[in-house]
Short mmCIF file of N, CA, C and O in Angstrom, two decimals:
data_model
loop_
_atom_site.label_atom_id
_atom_site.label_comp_id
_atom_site.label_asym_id
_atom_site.label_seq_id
_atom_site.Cartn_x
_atom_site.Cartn_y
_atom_site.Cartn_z
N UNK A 6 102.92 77.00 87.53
CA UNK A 6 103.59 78.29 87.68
C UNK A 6 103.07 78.97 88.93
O UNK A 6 101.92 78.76 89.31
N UNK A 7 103.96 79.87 89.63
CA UNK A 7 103.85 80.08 90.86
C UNK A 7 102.46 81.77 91.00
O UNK A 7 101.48 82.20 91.60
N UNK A 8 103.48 82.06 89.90
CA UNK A 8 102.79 83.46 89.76
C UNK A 8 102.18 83.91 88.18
O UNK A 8 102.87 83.69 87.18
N UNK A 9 101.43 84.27 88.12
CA UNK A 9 101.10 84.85 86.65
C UNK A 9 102.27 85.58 86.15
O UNK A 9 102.60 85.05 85.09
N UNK A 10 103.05 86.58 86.44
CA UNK A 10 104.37 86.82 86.19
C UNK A 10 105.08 86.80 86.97
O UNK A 10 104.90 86.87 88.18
N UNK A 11 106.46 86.65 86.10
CA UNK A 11 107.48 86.42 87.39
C UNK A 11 108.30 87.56 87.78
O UNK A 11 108.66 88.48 87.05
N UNK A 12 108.57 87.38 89.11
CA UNK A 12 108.64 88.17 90.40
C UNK A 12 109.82 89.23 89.75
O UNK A 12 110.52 88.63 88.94
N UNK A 13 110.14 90.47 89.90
CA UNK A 13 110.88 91.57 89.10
C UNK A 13 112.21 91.36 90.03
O UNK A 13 113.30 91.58 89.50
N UNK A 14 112.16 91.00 91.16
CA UNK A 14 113.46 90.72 92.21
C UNK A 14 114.11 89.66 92.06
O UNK A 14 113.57 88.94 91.22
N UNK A 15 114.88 89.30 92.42
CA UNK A 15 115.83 88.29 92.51
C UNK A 15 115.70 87.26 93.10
O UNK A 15 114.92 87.32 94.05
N UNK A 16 116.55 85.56 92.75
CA UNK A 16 116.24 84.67 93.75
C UNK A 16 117.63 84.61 94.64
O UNK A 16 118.64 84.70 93.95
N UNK A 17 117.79 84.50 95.66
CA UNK A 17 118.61 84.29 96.58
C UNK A 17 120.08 83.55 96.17
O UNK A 17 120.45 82.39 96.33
N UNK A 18 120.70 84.61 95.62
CA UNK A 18 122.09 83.86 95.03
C UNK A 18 123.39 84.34 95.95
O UNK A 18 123.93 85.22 95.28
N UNK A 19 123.99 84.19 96.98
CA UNK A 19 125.15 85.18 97.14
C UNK A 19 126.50 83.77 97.66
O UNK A 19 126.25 82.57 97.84
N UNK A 20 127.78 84.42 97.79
CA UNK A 20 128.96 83.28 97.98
C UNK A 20 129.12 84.29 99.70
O UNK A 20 129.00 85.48 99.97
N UNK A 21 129.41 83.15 100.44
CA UNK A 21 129.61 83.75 101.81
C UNK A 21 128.24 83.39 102.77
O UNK A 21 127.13 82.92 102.50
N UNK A 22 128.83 83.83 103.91
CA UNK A 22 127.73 84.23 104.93
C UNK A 22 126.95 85.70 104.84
O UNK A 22 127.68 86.66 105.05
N UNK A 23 125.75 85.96 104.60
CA UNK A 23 125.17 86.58 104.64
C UNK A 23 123.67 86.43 105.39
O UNK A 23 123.09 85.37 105.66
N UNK A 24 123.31 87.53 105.59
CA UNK A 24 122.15 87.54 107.16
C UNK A 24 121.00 88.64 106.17
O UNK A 24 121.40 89.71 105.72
N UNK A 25 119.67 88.16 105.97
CA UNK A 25 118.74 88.53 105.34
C UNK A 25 117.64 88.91 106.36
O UNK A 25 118.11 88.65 107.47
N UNK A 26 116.20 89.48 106.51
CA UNK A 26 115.40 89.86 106.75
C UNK A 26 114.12 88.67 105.82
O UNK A 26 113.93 88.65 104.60
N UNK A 27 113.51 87.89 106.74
CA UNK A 27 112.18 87.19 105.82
C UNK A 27 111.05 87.74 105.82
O UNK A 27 110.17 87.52 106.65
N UNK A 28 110.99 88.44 104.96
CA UNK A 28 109.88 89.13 105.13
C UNK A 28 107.85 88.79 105.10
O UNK A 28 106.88 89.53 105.28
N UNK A 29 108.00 87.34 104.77
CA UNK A 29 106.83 86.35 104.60
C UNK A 29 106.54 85.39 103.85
O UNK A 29 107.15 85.57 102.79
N UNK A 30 106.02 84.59 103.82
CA UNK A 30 106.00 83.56 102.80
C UNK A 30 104.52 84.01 102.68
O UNK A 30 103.65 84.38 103.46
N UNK A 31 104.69 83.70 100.56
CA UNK A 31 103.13 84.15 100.26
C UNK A 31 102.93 83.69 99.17
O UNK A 31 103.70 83.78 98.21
N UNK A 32 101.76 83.08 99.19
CA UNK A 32 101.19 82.38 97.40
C UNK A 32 101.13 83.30 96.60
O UNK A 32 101.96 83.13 95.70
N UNK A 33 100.36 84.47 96.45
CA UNK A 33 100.56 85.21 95.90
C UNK A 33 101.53 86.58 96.08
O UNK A 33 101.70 87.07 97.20
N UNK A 34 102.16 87.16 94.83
CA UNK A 34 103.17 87.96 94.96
C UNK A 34 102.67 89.64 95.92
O UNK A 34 101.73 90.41 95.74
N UNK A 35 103.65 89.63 96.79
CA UNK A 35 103.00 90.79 97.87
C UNK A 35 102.92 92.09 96.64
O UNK A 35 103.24 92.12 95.46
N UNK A 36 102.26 93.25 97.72
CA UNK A 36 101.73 94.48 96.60
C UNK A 36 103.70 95.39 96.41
O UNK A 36 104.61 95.71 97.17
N UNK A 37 103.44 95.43 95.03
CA UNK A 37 104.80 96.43 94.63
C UNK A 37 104.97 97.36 95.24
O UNK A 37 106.06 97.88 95.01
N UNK A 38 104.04 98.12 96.38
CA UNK A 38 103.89 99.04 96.84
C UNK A 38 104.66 99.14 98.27
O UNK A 38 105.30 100.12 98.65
N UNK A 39 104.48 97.95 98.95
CA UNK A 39 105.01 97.67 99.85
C UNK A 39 106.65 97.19 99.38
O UNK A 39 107.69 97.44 99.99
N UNK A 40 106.53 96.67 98.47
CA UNK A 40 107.98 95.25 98.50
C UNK A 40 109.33 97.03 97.87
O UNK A 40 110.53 97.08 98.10
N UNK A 41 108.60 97.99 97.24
CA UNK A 41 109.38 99.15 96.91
C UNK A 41 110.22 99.99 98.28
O UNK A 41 111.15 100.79 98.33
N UNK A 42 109.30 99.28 99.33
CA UNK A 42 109.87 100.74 100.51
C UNK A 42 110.85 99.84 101.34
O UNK A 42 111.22 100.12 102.48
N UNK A 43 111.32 98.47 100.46
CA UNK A 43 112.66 97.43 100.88
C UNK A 43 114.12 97.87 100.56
O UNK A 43 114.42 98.97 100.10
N UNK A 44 114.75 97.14 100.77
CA UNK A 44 116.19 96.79 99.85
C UNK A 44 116.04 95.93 99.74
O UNK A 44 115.27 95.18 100.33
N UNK A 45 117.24 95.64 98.36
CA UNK A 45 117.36 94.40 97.82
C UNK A 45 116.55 92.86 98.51
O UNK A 45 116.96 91.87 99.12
N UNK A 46 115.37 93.30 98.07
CA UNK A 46 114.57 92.38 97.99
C UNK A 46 114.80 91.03 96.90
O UNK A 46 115.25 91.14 95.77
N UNK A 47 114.37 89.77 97.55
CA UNK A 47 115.01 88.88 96.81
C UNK A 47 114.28 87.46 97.22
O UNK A 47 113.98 87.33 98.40
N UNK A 48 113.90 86.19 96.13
CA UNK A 48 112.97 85.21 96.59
C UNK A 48 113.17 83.89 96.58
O UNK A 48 114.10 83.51 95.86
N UNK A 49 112.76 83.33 96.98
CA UNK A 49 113.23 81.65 96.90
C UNK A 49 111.94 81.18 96.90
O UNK A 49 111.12 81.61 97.71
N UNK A 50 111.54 79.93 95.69
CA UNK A 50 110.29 79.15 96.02
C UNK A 50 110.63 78.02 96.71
O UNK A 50 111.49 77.16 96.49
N UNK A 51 109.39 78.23 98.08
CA UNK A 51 109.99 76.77 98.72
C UNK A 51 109.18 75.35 97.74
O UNK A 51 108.08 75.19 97.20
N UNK A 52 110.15 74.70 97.85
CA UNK A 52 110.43 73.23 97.12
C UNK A 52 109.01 72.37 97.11
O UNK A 52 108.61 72.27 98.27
N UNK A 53 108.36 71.90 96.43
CA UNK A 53 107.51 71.17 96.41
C UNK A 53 105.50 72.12 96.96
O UNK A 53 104.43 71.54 96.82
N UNK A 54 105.60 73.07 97.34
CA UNK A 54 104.58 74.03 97.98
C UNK A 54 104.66 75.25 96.77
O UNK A 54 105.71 75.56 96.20
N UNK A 55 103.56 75.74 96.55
CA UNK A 55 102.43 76.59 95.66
C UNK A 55 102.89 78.21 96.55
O UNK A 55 102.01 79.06 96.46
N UNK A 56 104.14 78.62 97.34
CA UNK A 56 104.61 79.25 97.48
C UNK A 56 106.00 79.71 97.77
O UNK A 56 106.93 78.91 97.72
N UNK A 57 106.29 81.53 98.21
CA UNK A 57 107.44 81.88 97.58
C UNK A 57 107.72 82.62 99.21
O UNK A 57 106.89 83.24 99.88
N UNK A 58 109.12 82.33 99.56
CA UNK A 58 109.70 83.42 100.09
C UNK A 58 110.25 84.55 100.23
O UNK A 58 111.18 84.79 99.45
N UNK A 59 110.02 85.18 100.86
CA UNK A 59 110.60 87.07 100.09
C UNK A 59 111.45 87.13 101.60
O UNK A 59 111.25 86.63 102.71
N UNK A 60 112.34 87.88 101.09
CA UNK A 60 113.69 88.64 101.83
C UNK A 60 113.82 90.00 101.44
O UNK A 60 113.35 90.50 100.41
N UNK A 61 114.78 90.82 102.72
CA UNK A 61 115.13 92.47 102.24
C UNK A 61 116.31 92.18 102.74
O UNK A 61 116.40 91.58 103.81
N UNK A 62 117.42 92.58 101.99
CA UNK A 62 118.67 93.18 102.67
C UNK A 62 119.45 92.26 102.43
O UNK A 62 118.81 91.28 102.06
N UNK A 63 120.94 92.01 102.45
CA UNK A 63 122.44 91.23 102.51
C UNK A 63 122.86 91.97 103.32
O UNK A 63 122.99 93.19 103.21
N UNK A 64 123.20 91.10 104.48
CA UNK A 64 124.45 92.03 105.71
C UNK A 64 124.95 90.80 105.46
O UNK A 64 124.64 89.77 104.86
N UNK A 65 126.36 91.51 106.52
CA UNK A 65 127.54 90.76 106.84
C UNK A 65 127.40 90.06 108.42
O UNK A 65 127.79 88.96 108.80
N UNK A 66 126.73 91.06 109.11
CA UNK A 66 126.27 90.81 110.00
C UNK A 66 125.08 90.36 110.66
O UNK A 66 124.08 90.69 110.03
N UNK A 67 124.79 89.54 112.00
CA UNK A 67 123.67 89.81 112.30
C UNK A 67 123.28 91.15 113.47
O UNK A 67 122.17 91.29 113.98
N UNK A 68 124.23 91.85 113.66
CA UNK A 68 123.61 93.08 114.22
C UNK A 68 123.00 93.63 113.12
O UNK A 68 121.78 93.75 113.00
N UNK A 69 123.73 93.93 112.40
CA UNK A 69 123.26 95.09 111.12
C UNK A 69 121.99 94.63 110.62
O UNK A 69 121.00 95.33 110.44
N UNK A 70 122.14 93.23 110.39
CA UNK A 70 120.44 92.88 109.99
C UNK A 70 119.33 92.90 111.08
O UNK A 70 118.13 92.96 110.81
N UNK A 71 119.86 92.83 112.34
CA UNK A 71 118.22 93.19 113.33
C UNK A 71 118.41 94.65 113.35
O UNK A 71 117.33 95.24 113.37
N UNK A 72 119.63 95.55 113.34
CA UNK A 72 118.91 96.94 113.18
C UNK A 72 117.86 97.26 112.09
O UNK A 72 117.29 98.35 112.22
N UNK A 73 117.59 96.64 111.24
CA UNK A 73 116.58 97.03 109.89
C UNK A 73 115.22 96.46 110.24
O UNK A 73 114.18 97.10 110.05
N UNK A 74 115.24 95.21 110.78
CA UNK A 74 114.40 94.94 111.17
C UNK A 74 112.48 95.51 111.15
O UNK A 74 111.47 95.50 110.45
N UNK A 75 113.06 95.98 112.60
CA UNK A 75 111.64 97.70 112.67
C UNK A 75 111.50 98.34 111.53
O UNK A 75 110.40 98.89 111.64
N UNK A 76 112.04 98.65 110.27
CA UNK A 76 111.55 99.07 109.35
C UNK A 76 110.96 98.14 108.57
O UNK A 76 109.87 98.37 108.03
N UNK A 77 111.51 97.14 108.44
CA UNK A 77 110.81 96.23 107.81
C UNK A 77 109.16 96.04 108.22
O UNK A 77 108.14 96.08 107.54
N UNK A 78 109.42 95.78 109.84
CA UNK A 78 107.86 95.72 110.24
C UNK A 78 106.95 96.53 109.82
O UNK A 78 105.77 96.20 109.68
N UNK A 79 107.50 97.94 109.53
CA UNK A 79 107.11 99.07 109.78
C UNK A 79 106.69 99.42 108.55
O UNK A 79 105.78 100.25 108.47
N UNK A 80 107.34 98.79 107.22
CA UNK A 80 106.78 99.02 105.98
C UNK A 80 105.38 97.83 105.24
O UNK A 80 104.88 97.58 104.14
N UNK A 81 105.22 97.34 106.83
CA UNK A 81 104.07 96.28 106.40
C UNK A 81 104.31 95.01 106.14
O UNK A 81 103.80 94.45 105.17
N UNK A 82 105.16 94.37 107.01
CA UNK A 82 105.73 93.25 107.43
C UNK A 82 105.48 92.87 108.50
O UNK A 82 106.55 92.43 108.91
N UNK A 83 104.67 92.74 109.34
CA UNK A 83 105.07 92.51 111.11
C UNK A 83 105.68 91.56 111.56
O UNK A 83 106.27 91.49 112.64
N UNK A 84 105.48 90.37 110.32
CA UNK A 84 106.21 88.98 110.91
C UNK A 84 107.80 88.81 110.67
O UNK A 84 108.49 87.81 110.86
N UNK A 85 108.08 89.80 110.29
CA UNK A 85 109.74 90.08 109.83
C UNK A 85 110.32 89.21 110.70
O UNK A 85 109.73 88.88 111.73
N UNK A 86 112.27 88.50 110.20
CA UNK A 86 112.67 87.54 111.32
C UNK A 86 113.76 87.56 110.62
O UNK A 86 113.57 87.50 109.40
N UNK A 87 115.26 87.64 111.10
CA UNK A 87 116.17 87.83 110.85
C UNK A 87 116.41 86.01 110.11
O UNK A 87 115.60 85.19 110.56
N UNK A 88 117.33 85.53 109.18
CA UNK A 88 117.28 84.55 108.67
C UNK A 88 118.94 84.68 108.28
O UNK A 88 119.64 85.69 108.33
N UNK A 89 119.34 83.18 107.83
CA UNK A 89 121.08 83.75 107.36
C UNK A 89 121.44 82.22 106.53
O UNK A 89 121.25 81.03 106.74
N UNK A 90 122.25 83.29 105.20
CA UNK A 90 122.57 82.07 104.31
C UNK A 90 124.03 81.92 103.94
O UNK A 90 124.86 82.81 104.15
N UNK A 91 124.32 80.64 103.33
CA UNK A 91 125.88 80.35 102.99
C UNK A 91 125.84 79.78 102.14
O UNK A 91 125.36 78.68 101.89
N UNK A 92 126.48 80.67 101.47
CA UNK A 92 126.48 80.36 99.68
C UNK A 92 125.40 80.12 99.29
O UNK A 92 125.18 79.06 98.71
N UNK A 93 124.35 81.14 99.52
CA UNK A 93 122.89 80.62 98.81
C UNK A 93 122.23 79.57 99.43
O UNK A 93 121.19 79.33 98.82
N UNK A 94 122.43 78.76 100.50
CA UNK A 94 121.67 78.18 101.02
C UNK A 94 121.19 78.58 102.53
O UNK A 94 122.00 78.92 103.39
N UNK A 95 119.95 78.50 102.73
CA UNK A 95 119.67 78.97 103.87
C UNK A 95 119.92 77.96 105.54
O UNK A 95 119.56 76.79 105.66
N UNK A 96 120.54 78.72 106.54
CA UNK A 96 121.28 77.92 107.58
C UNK A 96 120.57 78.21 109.36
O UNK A 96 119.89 79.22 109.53
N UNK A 97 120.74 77.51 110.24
CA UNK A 97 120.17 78.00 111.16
C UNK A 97 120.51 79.22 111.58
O UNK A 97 121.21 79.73 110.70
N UNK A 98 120.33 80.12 112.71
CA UNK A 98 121.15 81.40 112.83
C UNK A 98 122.33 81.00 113.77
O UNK A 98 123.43 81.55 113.74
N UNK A 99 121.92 79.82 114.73
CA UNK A 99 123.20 79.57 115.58
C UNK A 99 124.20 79.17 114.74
O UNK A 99 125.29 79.71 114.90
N UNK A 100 124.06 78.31 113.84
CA UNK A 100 125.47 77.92 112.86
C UNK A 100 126.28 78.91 112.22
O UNK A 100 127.49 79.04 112.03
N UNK A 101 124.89 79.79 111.86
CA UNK A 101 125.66 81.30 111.60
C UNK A 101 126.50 82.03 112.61
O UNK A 101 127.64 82.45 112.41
N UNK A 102 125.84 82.12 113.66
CA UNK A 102 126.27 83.19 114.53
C UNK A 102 128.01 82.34 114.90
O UNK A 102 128.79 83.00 115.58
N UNK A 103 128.29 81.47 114.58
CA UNK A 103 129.34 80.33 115.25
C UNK A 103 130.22 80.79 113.93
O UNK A 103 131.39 80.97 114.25
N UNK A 104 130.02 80.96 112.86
CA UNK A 104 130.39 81.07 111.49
C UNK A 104 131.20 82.91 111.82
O UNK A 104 132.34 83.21 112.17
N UNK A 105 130.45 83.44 111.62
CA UNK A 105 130.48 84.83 111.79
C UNK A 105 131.50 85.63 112.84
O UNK A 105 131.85 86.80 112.75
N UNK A 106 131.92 84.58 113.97
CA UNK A 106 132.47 84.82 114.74
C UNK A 106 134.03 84.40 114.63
O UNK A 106 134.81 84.66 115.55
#
Protein backbone atom coordinates (compact mmCIF):
# COMPACT_ATOMS: atom_id res chain seq x y z
CA UNK A 1 0.00 0.00 0.00
CA UNK A 2 1.13 3.29 -1.12
CA UNK A 3 -0.07 5.36 1.71
CA UNK A 4 -1.35 4.62 5.21
CA UNK A 5 -4.62 6.20 3.97
CA UNK A 6 -5.88 6.78 0.91
CA UNK A 7 -5.45 10.01 -0.79
CA UNK A 8 -9.07 12.22 -0.21
CA UNK A 9 -8.60 13.48 -4.12
CA UNK A 10 -9.16 11.82 -7.05
CA UNK A 11 -7.33 9.59 -9.59
CA UNK A 12 -7.07 11.05 -12.99
CA UNK A 13 -10.27 10.07 -14.85
CA UNK A 14 -11.57 12.57 -17.61
CA UNK A 15 -12.98 11.76 -21.64
CA UNK A 16 -11.22 14.37 -23.97
CA UNK A 17 -8.16 16.40 -24.09
CA UNK A 18 -7.45 17.98 -21.06
CA UNK A 19 -4.14 19.98 -19.84
CA UNK A 20 -3.29 19.52 -15.97
CA UNK A 21 -0.60 21.17 -13.74
CA UNK A 22 2.04 18.22 -12.08
CA UNK A 23 2.48 19.25 -9.21
CA UNK A 24 5.29 16.46 -7.94
CA UNK A 25 5.77 13.09 -7.59
CA UNK A 26 5.96 11.92 -3.91
CA UNK A 27 6.18 8.71 -1.74
CA UNK A 28 4.64 10.13 0.77
CA UNK A 29 1.23 12.04 0.60
CA UNK A 30 2.11 16.00 0.39
CA UNK A 31 0.83 18.21 3.60
CA UNK A 32 -3.23 18.91 3.30
CA UNK A 33 -2.20 22.24 3.91
CA UNK A 34 -0.59 22.90 0.87
CA UNK A 35 -2.59 20.37 -1.59
CA UNK A 36 -5.99 22.76 -0.04
CA UNK A 37 -4.68 26.15 -1.64
CA UNK A 38 -5.15 23.84 -5.29
CA UNK A 39 -7.99 22.98 -7.56
CA UNK A 40 -9.18 19.95 -8.35
CA UNK A 41 -6.40 18.20 -7.31
CA UNK A 42 -6.14 14.69 -8.52
CA UNK A 43 -3.50 11.41 -8.54
CA UNK A 44 -2.18 8.69 -10.44
CA UNK A 45 0.23 5.92 -8.95
CA UNK A 46 3.00 5.49 -11.23
CA UNK A 47 3.01 1.70 -12.22
CA UNK A 48 5.34 -0.60 -10.65
CA UNK A 49 7.29 2.44 -8.13
CA UNK A 50 6.39 3.06 -4.22
CA UNK A 51 5.03 6.43 -5.61
CA UNK A 52 2.16 8.85 -6.55
CA UNK A 53 1.58 11.70 -8.85
CA UNK A 54 -0.38 14.75 -7.91
CA UNK A 55 -2.02 17.25 -10.39
CA UNK A 56 -4.18 20.73 -9.97
CA UNK A 57 -6.61 21.81 -12.44
CA UNK A 58 -8.60 20.39 -15.92
CA UNK A 59 -8.29 23.00 -18.74
CA UNK A 60 -9.27 22.83 -22.13
CA UNK A 61 -6.44 24.57 -22.90
CA UNK A 62 -2.84 24.87 -22.71
CA UNK A 63 -2.82 28.63 -22.27
CA UNK A 64 -5.24 28.50 -19.47
CA UNK A 65 -3.18 25.84 -17.80
CA UNK A 66 0.31 27.84 -17.87
CA UNK A 67 -1.65 30.88 -16.65
CA UNK A 68 -2.11 28.92 -13.15
CA UNK A 69 0.96 27.77 -13.19
CA UNK A 70 2.78 30.69 -10.81
CA UNK A 71 0.27 29.92 -8.35
CA UNK A 72 0.88 26.66 -8.23
CA UNK A 73 4.61 27.42 -7.64
CA UNK A 74 3.61 29.85 -5.39
CA UNK A 75 1.49 27.62 -3.12
CA UNK A 76 4.64 25.42 -2.59
CA UNK A 77 5.25 23.64 -5.67
CA UNK A 78 8.27 25.08 -7.50
CA UNK A 79 8.66 22.15 -9.76
CA UNK A 80 5.14 22.69 -11.23
CA UNK A 81 4.99 21.67 -15.25
CA UNK A 82 2.17 21.89 -17.39
CA UNK A 83 1.26 18.03 -18.45
CA UNK A 84 -1.88 16.91 -20.82
CA UNK A 85 -4.18 13.91 -20.99
CA UNK A 86 -6.65 11.99 -23.40
CA UNK A 87 -9.13 10.16 -22.05
CA UNK A 88 -7.29 9.62 -18.88
CA UNK A 89 -4.16 8.78 -20.26
CA UNK A 90 -1.31 10.91 -20.01
CA UNK A 91 0.28 12.27 -23.63
CA UNK A 92 3.24 14.29 -24.73
CA UNK A 93 2.33 18.10 -24.86
CA UNK A 94 3.31 18.30 -28.62
CA UNK A 95 0.66 15.57 -29.50
CA UNK A 96 -1.50 17.64 -27.48
CA UNK A 97 -0.80 20.90 -28.67
CA UNK A 98 -1.42 19.18 -32.52
CA UNK A 99 -4.76 17.72 -30.92
CA UNK A 100 -6.02 20.99 -29.51
CA UNK A 101 -5.56 22.80 -32.54
Amino acid sequence: MLFRSQPKDKTVSSSGLVYKIQIGVFRNRPSQDLLSQLDDVTYEPVEGKDVVKYFSGNYKSSDEAVSHIASVKEAGFPSAFLVAFLDGVQIDLSKAKSIEK
